[in-house]
Coordinates of C-alpha atoms in Angstrom, one line a residue:
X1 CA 1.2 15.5 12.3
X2 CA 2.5 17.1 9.0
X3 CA 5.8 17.3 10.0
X4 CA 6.2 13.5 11.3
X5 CA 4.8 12.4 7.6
X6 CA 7.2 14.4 6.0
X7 CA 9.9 13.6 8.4
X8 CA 9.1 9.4 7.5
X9 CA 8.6 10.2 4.0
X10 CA 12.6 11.8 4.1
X11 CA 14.0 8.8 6.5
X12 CA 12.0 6.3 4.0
X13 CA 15.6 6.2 1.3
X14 CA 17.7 5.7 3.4
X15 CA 16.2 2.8 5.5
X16 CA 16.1 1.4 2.1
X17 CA 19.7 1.9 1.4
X18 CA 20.2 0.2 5.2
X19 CA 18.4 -2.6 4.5
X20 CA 20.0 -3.2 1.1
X21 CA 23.7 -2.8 2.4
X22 CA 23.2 -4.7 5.4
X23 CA 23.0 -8.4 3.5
X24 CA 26.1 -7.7 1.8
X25 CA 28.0 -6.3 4.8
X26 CA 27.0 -9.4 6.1
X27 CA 28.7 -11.3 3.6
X28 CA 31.9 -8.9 3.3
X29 CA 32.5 -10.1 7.0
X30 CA 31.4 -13.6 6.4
X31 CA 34.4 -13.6 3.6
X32 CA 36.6 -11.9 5.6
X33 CA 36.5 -14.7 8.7
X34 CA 36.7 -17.3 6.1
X35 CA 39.9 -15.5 4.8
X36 CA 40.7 -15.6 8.6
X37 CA 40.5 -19.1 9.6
X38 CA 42.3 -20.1 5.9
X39 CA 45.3 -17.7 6.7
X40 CA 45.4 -19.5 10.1
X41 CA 45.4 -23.4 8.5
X42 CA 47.5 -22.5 6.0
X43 CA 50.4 -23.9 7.6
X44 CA 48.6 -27.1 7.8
X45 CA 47.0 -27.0 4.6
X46 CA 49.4 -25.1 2.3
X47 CA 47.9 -24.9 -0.9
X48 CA 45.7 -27.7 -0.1
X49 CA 41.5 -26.8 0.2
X50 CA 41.6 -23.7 -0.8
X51 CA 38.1 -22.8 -0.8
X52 CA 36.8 -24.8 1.8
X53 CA 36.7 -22.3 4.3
X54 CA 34.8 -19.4 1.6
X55 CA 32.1 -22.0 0.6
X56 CA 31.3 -22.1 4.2
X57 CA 31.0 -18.3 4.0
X58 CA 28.8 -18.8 0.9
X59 CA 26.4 -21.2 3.3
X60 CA 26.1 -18.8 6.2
X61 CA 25.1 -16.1 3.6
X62 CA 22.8 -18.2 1.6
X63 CA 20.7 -18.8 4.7
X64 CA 20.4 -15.3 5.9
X65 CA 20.4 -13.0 2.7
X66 CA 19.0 -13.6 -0.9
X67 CA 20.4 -14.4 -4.2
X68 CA 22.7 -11.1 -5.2
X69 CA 24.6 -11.2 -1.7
X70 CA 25.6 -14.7 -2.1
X71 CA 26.5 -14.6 -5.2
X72 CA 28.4 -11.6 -4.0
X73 CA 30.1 -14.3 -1.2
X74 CA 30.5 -16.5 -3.6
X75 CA 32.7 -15.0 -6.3
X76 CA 34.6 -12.6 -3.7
X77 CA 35.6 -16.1 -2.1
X78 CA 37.1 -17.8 -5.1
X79 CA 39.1 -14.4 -5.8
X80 CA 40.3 -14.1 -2.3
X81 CA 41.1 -18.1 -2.2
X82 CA 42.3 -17.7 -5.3
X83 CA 44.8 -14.7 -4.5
X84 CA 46.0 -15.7 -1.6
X85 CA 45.8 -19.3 -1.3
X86 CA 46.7 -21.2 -5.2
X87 CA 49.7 -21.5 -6.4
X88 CA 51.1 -19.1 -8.0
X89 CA 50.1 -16.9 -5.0
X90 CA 48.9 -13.3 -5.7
X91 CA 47.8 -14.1 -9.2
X92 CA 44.4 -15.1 -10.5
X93 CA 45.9 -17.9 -12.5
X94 CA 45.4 -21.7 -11.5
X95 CA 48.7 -23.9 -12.4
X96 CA 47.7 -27.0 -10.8
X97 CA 45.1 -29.6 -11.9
X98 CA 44.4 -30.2 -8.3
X99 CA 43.6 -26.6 -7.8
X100 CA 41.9 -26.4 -11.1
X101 CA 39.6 -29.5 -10.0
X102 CA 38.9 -27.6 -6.5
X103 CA 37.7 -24.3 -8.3
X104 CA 35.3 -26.9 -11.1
X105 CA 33.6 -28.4 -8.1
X106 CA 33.3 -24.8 -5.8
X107 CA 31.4 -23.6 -8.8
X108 CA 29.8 -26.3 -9.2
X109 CA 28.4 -27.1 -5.8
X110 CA 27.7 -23.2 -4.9
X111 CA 25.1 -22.1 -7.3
X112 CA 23.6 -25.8 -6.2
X113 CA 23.0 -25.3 -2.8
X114 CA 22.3 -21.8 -3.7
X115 CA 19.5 -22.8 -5.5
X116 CA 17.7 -25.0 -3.2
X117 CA 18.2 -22.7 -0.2
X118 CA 16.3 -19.8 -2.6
X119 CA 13.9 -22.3 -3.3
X120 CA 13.6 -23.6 0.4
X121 CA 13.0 -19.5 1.4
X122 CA 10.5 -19.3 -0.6
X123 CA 8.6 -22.4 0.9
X124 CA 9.0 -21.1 4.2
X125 CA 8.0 -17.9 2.9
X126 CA 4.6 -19.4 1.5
X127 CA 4.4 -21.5 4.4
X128 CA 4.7 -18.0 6.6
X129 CA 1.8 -16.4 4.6
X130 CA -0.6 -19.0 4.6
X131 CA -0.4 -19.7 8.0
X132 CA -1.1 -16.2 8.5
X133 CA -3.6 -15.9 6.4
X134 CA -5.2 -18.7 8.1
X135 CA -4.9 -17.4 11.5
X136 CA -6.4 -14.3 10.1
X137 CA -9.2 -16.2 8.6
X138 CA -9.5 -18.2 11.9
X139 CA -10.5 -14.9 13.8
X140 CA -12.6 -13.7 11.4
X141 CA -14.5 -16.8 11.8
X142 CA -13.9 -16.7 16.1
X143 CA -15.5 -13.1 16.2
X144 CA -18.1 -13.3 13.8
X145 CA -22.1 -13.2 15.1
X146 CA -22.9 -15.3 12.6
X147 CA -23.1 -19.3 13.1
X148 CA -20.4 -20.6 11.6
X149 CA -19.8 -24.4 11.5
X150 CA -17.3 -27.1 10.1
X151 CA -18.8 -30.9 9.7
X152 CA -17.3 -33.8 8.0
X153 CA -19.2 -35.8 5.4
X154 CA -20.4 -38.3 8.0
X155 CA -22.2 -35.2 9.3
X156 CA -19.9 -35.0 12.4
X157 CA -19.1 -31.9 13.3
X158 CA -15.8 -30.5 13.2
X159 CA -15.5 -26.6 14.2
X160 CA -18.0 -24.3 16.3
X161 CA -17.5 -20.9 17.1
X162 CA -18.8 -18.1 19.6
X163 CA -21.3 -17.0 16.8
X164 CA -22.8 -20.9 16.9
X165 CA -22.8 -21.1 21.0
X166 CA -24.4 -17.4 21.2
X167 CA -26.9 -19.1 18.2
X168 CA -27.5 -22.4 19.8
X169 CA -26.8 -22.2 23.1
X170 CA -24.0 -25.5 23.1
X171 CA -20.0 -24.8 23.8
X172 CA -17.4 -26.3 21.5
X173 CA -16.6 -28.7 24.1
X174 CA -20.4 -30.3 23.7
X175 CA -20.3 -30.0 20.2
X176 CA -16.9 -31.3 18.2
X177 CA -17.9 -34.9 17.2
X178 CA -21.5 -34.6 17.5
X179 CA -23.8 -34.8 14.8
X180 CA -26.0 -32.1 13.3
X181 CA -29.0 -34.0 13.4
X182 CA -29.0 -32.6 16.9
X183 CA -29.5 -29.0 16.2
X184 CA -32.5 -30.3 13.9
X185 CA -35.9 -29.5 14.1
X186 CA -38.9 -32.3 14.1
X187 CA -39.3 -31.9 10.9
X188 CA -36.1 -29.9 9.9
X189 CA -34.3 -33.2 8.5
X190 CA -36.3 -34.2 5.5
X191 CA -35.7 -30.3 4.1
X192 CA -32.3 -30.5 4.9
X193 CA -31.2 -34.1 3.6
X194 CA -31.9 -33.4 -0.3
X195 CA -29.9 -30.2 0.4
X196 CA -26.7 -32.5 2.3
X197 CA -26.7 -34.4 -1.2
X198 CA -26.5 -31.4 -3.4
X199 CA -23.6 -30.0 -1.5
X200 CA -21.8 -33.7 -1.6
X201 CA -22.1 -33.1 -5.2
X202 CA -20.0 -29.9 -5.2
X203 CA -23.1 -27.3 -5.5
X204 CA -23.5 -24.1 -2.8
X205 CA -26.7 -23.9 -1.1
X206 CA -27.2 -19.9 -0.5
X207 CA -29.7 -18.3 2.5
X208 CA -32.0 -21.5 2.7
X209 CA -34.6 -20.4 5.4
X210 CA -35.9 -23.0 8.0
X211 CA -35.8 -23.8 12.0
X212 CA -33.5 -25.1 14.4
X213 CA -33.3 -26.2 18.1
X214 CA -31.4 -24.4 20.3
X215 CA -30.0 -26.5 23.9
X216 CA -33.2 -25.4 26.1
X217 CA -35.8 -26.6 22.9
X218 CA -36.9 -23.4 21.9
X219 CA -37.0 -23.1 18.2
X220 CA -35.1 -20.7 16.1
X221 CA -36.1 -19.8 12.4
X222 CA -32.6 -19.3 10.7
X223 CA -30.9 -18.9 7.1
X224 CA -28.6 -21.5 5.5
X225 CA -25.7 -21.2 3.6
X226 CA -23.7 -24.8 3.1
X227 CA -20.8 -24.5 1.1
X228 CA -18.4 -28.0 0.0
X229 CA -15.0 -27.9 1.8
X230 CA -12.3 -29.3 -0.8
X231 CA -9.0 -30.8 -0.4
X232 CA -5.8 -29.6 -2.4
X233 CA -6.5 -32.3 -4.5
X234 CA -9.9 -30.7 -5.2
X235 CA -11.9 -34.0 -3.4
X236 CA -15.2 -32.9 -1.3
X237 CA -14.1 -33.5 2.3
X238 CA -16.3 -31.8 4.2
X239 CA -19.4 -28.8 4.2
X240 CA -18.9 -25.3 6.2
X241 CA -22.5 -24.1 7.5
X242 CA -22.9 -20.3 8.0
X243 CA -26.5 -19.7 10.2
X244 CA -28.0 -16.4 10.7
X245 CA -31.0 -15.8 12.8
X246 CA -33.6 -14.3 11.1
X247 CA -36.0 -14.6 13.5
X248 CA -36.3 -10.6 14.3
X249 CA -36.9 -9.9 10.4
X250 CA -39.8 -12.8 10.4
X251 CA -41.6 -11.8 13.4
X252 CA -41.2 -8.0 11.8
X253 CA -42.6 -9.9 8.1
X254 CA -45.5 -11.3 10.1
X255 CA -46.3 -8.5 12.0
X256 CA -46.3 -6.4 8.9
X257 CA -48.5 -9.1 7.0
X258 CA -51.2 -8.7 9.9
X259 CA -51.3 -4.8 9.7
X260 CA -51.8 -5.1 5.7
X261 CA -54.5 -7.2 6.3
X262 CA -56.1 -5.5 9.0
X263 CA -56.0 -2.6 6.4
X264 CA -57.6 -4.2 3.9
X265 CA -60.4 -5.5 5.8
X266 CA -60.7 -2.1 7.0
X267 CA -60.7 -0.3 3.4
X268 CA -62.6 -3.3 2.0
X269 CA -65.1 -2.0 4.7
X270 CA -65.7 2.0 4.3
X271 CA -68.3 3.0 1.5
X272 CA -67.7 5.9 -0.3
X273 CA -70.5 8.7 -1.8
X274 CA -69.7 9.6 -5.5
X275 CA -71.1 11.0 -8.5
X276 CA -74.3 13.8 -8.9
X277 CA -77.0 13.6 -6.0
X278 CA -80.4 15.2 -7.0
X279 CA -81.5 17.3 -3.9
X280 CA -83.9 20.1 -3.0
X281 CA -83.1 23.5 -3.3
X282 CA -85.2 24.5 -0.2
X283 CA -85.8 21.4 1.9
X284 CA -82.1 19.7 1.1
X285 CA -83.8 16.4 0.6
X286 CA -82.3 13.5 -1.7
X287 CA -84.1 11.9 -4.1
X288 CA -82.8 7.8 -3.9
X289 CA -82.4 5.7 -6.7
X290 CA -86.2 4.5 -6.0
X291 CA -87.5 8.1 -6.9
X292 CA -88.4 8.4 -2.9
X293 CA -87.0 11.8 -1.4
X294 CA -85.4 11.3 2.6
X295 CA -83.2 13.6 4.6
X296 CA -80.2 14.1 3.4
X297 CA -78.8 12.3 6.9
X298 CA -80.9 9.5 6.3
X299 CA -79.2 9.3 2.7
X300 CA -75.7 9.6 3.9
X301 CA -76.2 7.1 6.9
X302 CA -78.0 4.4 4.5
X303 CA -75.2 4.4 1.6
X304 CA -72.3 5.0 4.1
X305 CA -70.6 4.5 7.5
X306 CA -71.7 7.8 8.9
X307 CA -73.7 8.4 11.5
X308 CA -75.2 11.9 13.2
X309 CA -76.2 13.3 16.5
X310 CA -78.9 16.4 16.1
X311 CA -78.4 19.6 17.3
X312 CA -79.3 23.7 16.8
X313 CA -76.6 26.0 15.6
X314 CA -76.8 29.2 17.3
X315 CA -78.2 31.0 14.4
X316 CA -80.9 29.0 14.1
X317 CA -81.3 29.2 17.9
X318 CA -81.6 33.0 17.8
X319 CA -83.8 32.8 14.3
X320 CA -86.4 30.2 15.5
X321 CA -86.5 30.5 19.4
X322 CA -85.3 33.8 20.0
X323 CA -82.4 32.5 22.3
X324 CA -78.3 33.4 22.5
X325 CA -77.3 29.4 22.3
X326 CA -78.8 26.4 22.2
X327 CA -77.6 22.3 22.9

């Protein structure tokens, strides 16, 4: 594995040098079949046109390579044109106004359609990224669990994905151009109106917690998130919903609620024995609060929960009744 890392990390320059030669060998031969098909109309043309043919080599380059190798095509045409091609051949200087005319307008129109054709790249090049940003986004959306749903400000809705038919139950199909009030509870749609006006006044509405109907009528408790959907011109055109059942964490909240207050009823229950009890040294008998002295199990079971069964130890078994064990 060490080895194939190193081996890309030495093959990394010279792809680079590959791909940086390869637009301007492209426009070396572009020149050189302008040159081509010029030699070969020259007995028609003479020394009429020189350029013609180069400024189509210039096009072909400007739509398949960027701005240094058509420049590149550019120049190298008018000095082979030039060379070749105007009078007085095999010099670079032009004699003739016609010629001179021809060379104004080359350089002229060149870096013109040179710049719109950089500028048209780079559209298409935008264009490229945000669509694939947008097919990206649009799988993120497809294989999320969570609900997430498109509707227009007429409350029609627009998008549904997997997450929203797992959620609710519907396919896209039953869905597009329906209206929400559908997936409402009975008395979902007076919480939910107040919060449809807030979002058609550009605010976000962030985990709102209330219930839904699913397709079969059972009832789903759920968390909101509406966000406005702008326009490019930064208009409100429509609201994105993102639902998450919550209805695992509520039944887990509720169940936990019970057992706190089953505890509490429980603690609020038990009595407790504190503080200095005066008892006998030889009897063990408690004296109450009332001056009157009682067992000490009668104390205990009066000011607490406890309770007692009687029995003999087996000391007192083999002290009082002369026997191994004793019930």
């Amino acid at each position: 594995m060490q080895k194939s890392v190193t081996w890309e990390r030495q093959d990394a320059p010279q792809r680079t040098i590959r791909n940086w030669a390869r637009p301007y060998l492209l426009a070396v031969l572009c020149v050189a079949l302008s040159f081509t098909l010029r030699l070969f109309m020259d007995p028609v043309w003479k020394e009429r046109l020189p350029y013609v043919s180069f400024f189509l080599a210039f096009f072909a380059v400007t739509q398949f390579a960027a701005a240094g190798p058509s420049l590149f095509a550019m120049v190298a045409g008018f000095l082979v044109g030039d060379w070749f091609f105007v009078a007085p051949r095999h010099s670079l200087l032009i004699s003739g106004s016609e010629n001179q005319i021809n060379a104004v307008f080359y350089f002229l129109i060149c870096p013109t359609v040179l710049y719109f054709s950089v500028r048209m790249r780079r559209a298409l090049a935008i264009e490229r990224r945000a669509g694939a940003a947008l097919g990206q986004l649009a799988a993120i959306v497809e294989s999320s669990d969570d609900a997430i749903i498109g509707k227009s400000l007429a409350g029609k809705i627009v998008s549904w994905n997997a997450g929203a038919q797992k959620l609710y139950g519907y396919t896209a199909s039953e869905m597009l151009g329906q209206s929400t009030e559908l997936l409402l509870a009975p008395e979902g749609g007076k919480e939910l109106a107040p919060l449809l006006e807030r979002v058609g006044r550009g605010e976000e509405i962030s985990h709102f917690e209330t219930t839904q109907r699913r397709k079969d009528g059972a009832l789903v408790e759920v968390s909101l998130s509406i966000s406005p959907v702008r326009s490019s011109a930064g208009e409100i055109i429509a609201a994105s919903t993102i639902t998450r059942d919550i209805g695992e964490r509520k039944r887990a909240e509720r169940e936990r609620e019970r057992l706190l207050g089953e505890l509490k009823m429980a603690l609020g229950e038990v009595k407790t024995l504190s503080g200095f009890f005066p008892i006998c040294a030889h009897c063990k008998k408690i004296r109450d609060d009332r001056g009157y002295w009682s067992q000490i199990e009668v104390y205990i079971r009066d000011h607490s929960n406890a309770n007692f069964t009687h029995g003999i130890c087996p000391e007192c078994a083999r002290r009082n009744f002369g026997v191994l064990n004793s019930d």
